[in-house]
Short mmCIF file of C-alpha atoms in Angstrom, two decimals:
data_model
loop_
_atom_site.label_atom_id
_atom_site.label_comp_id
_atom_site.label_asym_id
_atom_site.label_seq_id
_atom_site.Cartn_x
_atom_site.Cartn_y
_atom_site.Cartn_z
CA VAL M 1446 78.94 22.24 132.78
CA ALA M 1447 80.88 19.06 132.17
CA LEU M 1448 84.32 20.27 133.29
CA ASP M 1449 85.71 20.74 136.80
CA VAL M 1450 88.48 23.35 136.79
CA LYS M 1451 90.70 24.25 139.75
CA ILE M 1452 93.43 26.84 140.02
CA ILE M 1453 96.08 25.81 142.54
CA ASN M 1454 98.07 28.69 143.99
CA PRO M 1455 98.66 30.05 147.48
CA GLU M 1456 96.16 32.55 148.90
CA THR M 1457 99.04 34.54 150.39
CA ALA M 1458 102.66 34.53 149.24
CA SER M 1459 105.75 36.66 148.94
CA VAL M 1460 106.33 38.43 145.62
CA GLU M 1461 109.48 36.30 145.26
CA GLN M 1462 107.67 33.00 145.93
CA LEU M 1463 104.97 33.08 143.25
CA ASP M 1464 106.73 31.38 140.36
CA SER M 1465 103.94 29.20 138.96
CA VAL M 1466 100.25 28.37 139.01
CA GLN M 1467 98.76 24.93 138.46
CA ILE M 1468 95.55 24.25 136.57
CA GLU M 1469 93.59 21.05 137.15
CA THR M 1470 90.96 20.07 134.58
CA LYS M 1471 88.80 17.00 135.18
CA ASN M 1472 85.56 15.65 133.81
CA LEU M 1473 82.63 14.99 136.14
CA SER M 1474 83.94 11.46 136.79
CA GLY M 1475 87.11 12.96 138.27
CA THR M 1476 89.48 11.85 135.51
CA PHE M 1477 91.81 14.20 133.70
CA GLU M 1478 90.34 15.99 130.69
CA ALA M 1479 92.50 18.28 128.59
CA ALA M 1480 91.31 21.84 128.13
CA THR M 1481 92.55 24.98 126.45
CA GLY M 1482 91.78 28.53 127.41
CA SER M 1483 93.15 31.76 128.75
CA LEU M 1484 94.42 32.91 132.12
CA LYS M 1485 94.75 36.52 133.19
CA ILE M 1486 96.29 38.01 136.31
CA GLU M 1487 95.06 41.45 137.36
CA LEU M 1488 96.27 43.72 140.15
CA LEU M 1489 93.31 45.12 142.06
CA GLU M 1490 93.12 48.70 143.23
CA SER M 1491 92.91 48.65 147.01
CA PRO M 1492 91.01 51.41 148.80
CA ASN M 1493 92.92 54.37 150.20
CA GLN M 1494 91.52 53.86 153.67
CA ILE M 1495 91.63 51.23 156.38
CA PHE M 1496 88.45 49.28 157.02
CA VAL M 1497 87.61 47.35 160.17
CA ASN M 1498 84.99 44.60 160.47
CA ARG M 1499 81.52 45.73 161.39
CA LYS M 1500 80.13 44.72 164.76
CA TRP M 1501 76.68 44.51 163.13
CA GLU M 1502 75.18 43.26 159.88
CA LYS M 1503 75.24 45.48 156.82
CA PRO M 1504 71.75 46.81 156.12
CA ASP M 1505 69.94 45.76 152.95
CA LYS M 1506 69.26 49.41 152.26
CA PRO M 1507 71.32 52.21 153.85
CA VAL M 1508 69.26 54.46 156.12
CA ILE M 1509 72.02 57.00 156.76
CA ASN M 1510 73.31 59.42 154.15
CA GLU M 1511 76.78 58.34 152.90
CA ALA M 1512 78.50 61.61 153.92
CA VAL M 1513 77.09 61.39 157.45
CA PHE M 1514 78.01 57.70 157.71
CA ARG M 1515 81.62 58.33 156.62
CA LYS M 1516 81.93 61.19 159.14
CA GLU M 1517 80.48 59.20 162.05
CA PHE M 1518 82.04 55.80 161.18
CA PRO M 1519 85.29 56.53 159.29
CA HIS M 1520 86.72 52.99 159.49
CA PHE M 1521 83.58 51.16 158.34
CA ALA M 1522 82.51 50.48 154.77
CA TYR M 1523 79.34 52.24 153.67
CA GLN M 1524 78.38 49.52 151.20
CA ASN M 1525 80.77 46.78 150.07
CA GLU M 1526 83.92 48.74 149.21
CA ASP M 1527 85.83 46.77 151.87
CA GLU M 1528 85.29 43.47 150.01
CA PHE M 1529 88.16 42.81 147.61
CA GLN M 1530 85.86 40.96 145.20
CA ASN M 1531 84.34 44.37 144.43
CA TRP M 1532 87.59 46.31 143.94
CA THR M 1533 88.32 47.67 140.47
CA VAL M 1534 91.17 46.39 138.35
CA GLN M 1535 94.22 48.65 138.54
CA LYS M 1536 96.08 46.92 135.71
CA LEU M 1537 96.40 43.71 133.75
CA VAL M 1538 99.66 42.12 134.88
CA HIS M 1539 99.75 39.11 132.57
CA ALA M 1540 97.56 37.18 130.11
CA ILE M 1541 98.48 33.77 128.74
CA ASP M 1542 96.85 30.95 126.82
CA PHE M 1543 97.10 27.45 128.27
CA ASP M 1544 96.66 23.85 127.16
CA THR M 1545 96.48 21.35 130.04
CA GLU M 1546 97.26 18.49 127.66
CA LYS M 1547 100.75 19.95 127.19
CA SER M 1548 101.24 21.25 130.74
CA GLN M 1549 99.15 21.87 133.83
CA ASN M 1550 101.81 24.21 135.21
CA ILE M 1551 101.89 27.87 134.15
CA ASP M 1552 105.35 29.39 134.59
CA LEU M 1553 105.31 32.87 136.15
CA SER M 1554 108.94 33.04 137.25
CA TYR M 1555 109.83 35.67 134.64
CA LEU M 1556 107.21 38.15 135.94
CA ASP M 1557 107.93 40.94 138.42
CA PHE M 1558 105.01 41.21 140.82
CA GLU M 1559 104.36 44.04 143.25
CA ALA M 1560 102.66 43.71 146.61
CA GLY M 1561 98.87 43.81 146.51
CA LYS M 1562 95.65 41.89 146.02
CA TYR M 1563 95.26 40.05 142.71
CA ALA M 1564 92.48 38.40 140.72
CA LEU M 1565 93.32 35.31 138.69
CA THR M 1566 90.67 34.60 136.03
CA LEU M 1567 90.63 31.40 133.98
CA ALA M 1568 88.32 31.06 130.96
CA THR M 1569 87.79 27.80 129.06
CA GLU M 1570 85.02 25.60 127.63
CA ASP M 1571 83.86 22.07 128.37
CA GLN M 1572 83.61 19.41 125.65
CA PHE M 1573 80.13 20.66 124.67
CA GLY M 1574 81.24 24.28 124.21
CA THR M 1575 79.75 25.56 127.48
CA PRO M 1576 81.85 28.44 128.84
CA VAL M 1577 83.60 27.84 132.17
CA GLU M 1578 85.10 30.69 134.17
CA VAL M 1579 86.96 30.37 137.46
CA LYS M 1580 88.08 33.39 139.46
CA LYS M 1581 90.46 33.20 142.40
CA PHE M 1582 91.91 35.96 144.54
CA PHE M 1583 95.30 36.02 146.22
CA GLU M 1584 97.54 38.46 148.04
CA LEU M 1585 101.24 39.06 147.49
CA TYR M 1586 103.36 40.79 150.12
CA ASP M 1587 106.86 42.22 149.97
CA LEU M 1588 108.77 42.27 153.26
CA HIS M 1589 111.13 44.88 151.81
CA ASP M 1590 108.22 47.36 151.50
CA LYS M 1591 107.86 47.49 155.31
CA LYS M 1592 104.09 47.92 154.95
CA PRO M 1593 101.09 45.63 154.42
CA ALA M 1594 100.12 44.78 150.85
CA VAL M 1595 96.67 46.36 151.31
CA PRO M 1596 95.53 48.93 153.90
CA THR M 1597 94.77 47.13 157.15
CA VAL M 1598 94.78 47.74 160.90
CA GLY M 1599 96.81 44.61 161.61
CA TRP M 1600 98.76 42.20 159.46
CA HIS M 1601 101.00 39.34 160.55
CA LEU M 1602 103.11 36.63 159.02
CA ILE M 1603 104.58 33.67 160.85
CA LYS M 1604 107.20 31.94 158.72
CA GLN M 1605 107.09 28.62 160.63
CA SER M 1606 104.05 27.24 162.40
CA THR M 1607 106.09 24.90 164.64
CA LEU M 1608 109.64 25.11 165.91
CA GLU M 1609 112.16 22.80 167.49
CA PRO M 1610 114.10 23.84 170.60
CA GLU M 1611 116.90 26.30 169.87
CA ASN M 1612 115.31 27.39 166.57
CA GLU M 1613 114.42 31.03 166.02
CA ALA M 1614 110.96 32.12 164.94
CA GLU M 1615 110.44 34.70 162.22
CA ILE M 1616 107.35 36.79 162.91
CA TYR M 1617 106.44 39.90 160.92
CA LEU M 1618 103.87 42.43 162.09
CA GLY M 1619 102.52 45.36 160.13
CA THR M 1620 99.86 48.05 160.13
CA SER M 1621 98.73 50.87 157.89
CA GLU M 1622 98.06 53.03 160.94
CA LYS M 1623 100.66 55.64 161.96
CA SER M 1624 101.13 53.84 165.28
CA LEU M 1625 99.40 50.92 166.94
CA PRO M 1626 99.97 49.32 170.35
CA ILE M 1627 100.48 45.55 170.20
CA LEU M 1628 100.03 42.85 172.84
CA PHE M 1629 102.17 39.88 171.88
CA GLU M 1630 101.72 36.59 173.75
CA ILE M 1631 103.68 33.36 173.39
CA SER M 1632 102.26 30.14 174.75
CA ILE M 1633 104.65 27.40 175.88
CA ASN M 1634 103.32 24.19 177.43
CA LEU M 1635 100.06 25.89 178.41
CA TYR M 1636 101.89 28.65 180.27
CA ALA M 1637 101.65 32.15 178.83
CA ILE M 1638 104.72 34.31 178.62
CA ILE M 1639 103.92 37.96 178.08
#
């Protein structure tokens, strides 16, 4: 493959913030090389249950029957259904052709996104006709929904990573559980305030 392709977009963003995606196409020397192709954005179907991280490695071959496993370990994935790369496509949100010679920026401002996990798939060819496909995943949240974009035990968003004195911090917490106790700690000058 004689073409290096990068999709530049945030991994997590608000549904109101995602207004464009950038595509970088370079040859193997690192200089710009124009390319044409297609870009599709698909909303993934998230599972209907909450998964937590395993405390042990997944086995190569399951030794417990799936029904028994789900009964005994309801918050753990039996196989790989917790990995978003394996989720099925719920719907195609948008498909567009691109030409990086004309523009490396794909305008998405006219689209109405909903909260969820998305797959962004770019398909093109290098100068020799070799197919190149790049897939990137991202998550969009909507603070008006008052729930996480995908089922999860704990979700958080900190609007600002640093603050000046007298500024207010915006911190959003969410869960898909019915109720969940939270311990919230703030560290100031190495002293913890609880």
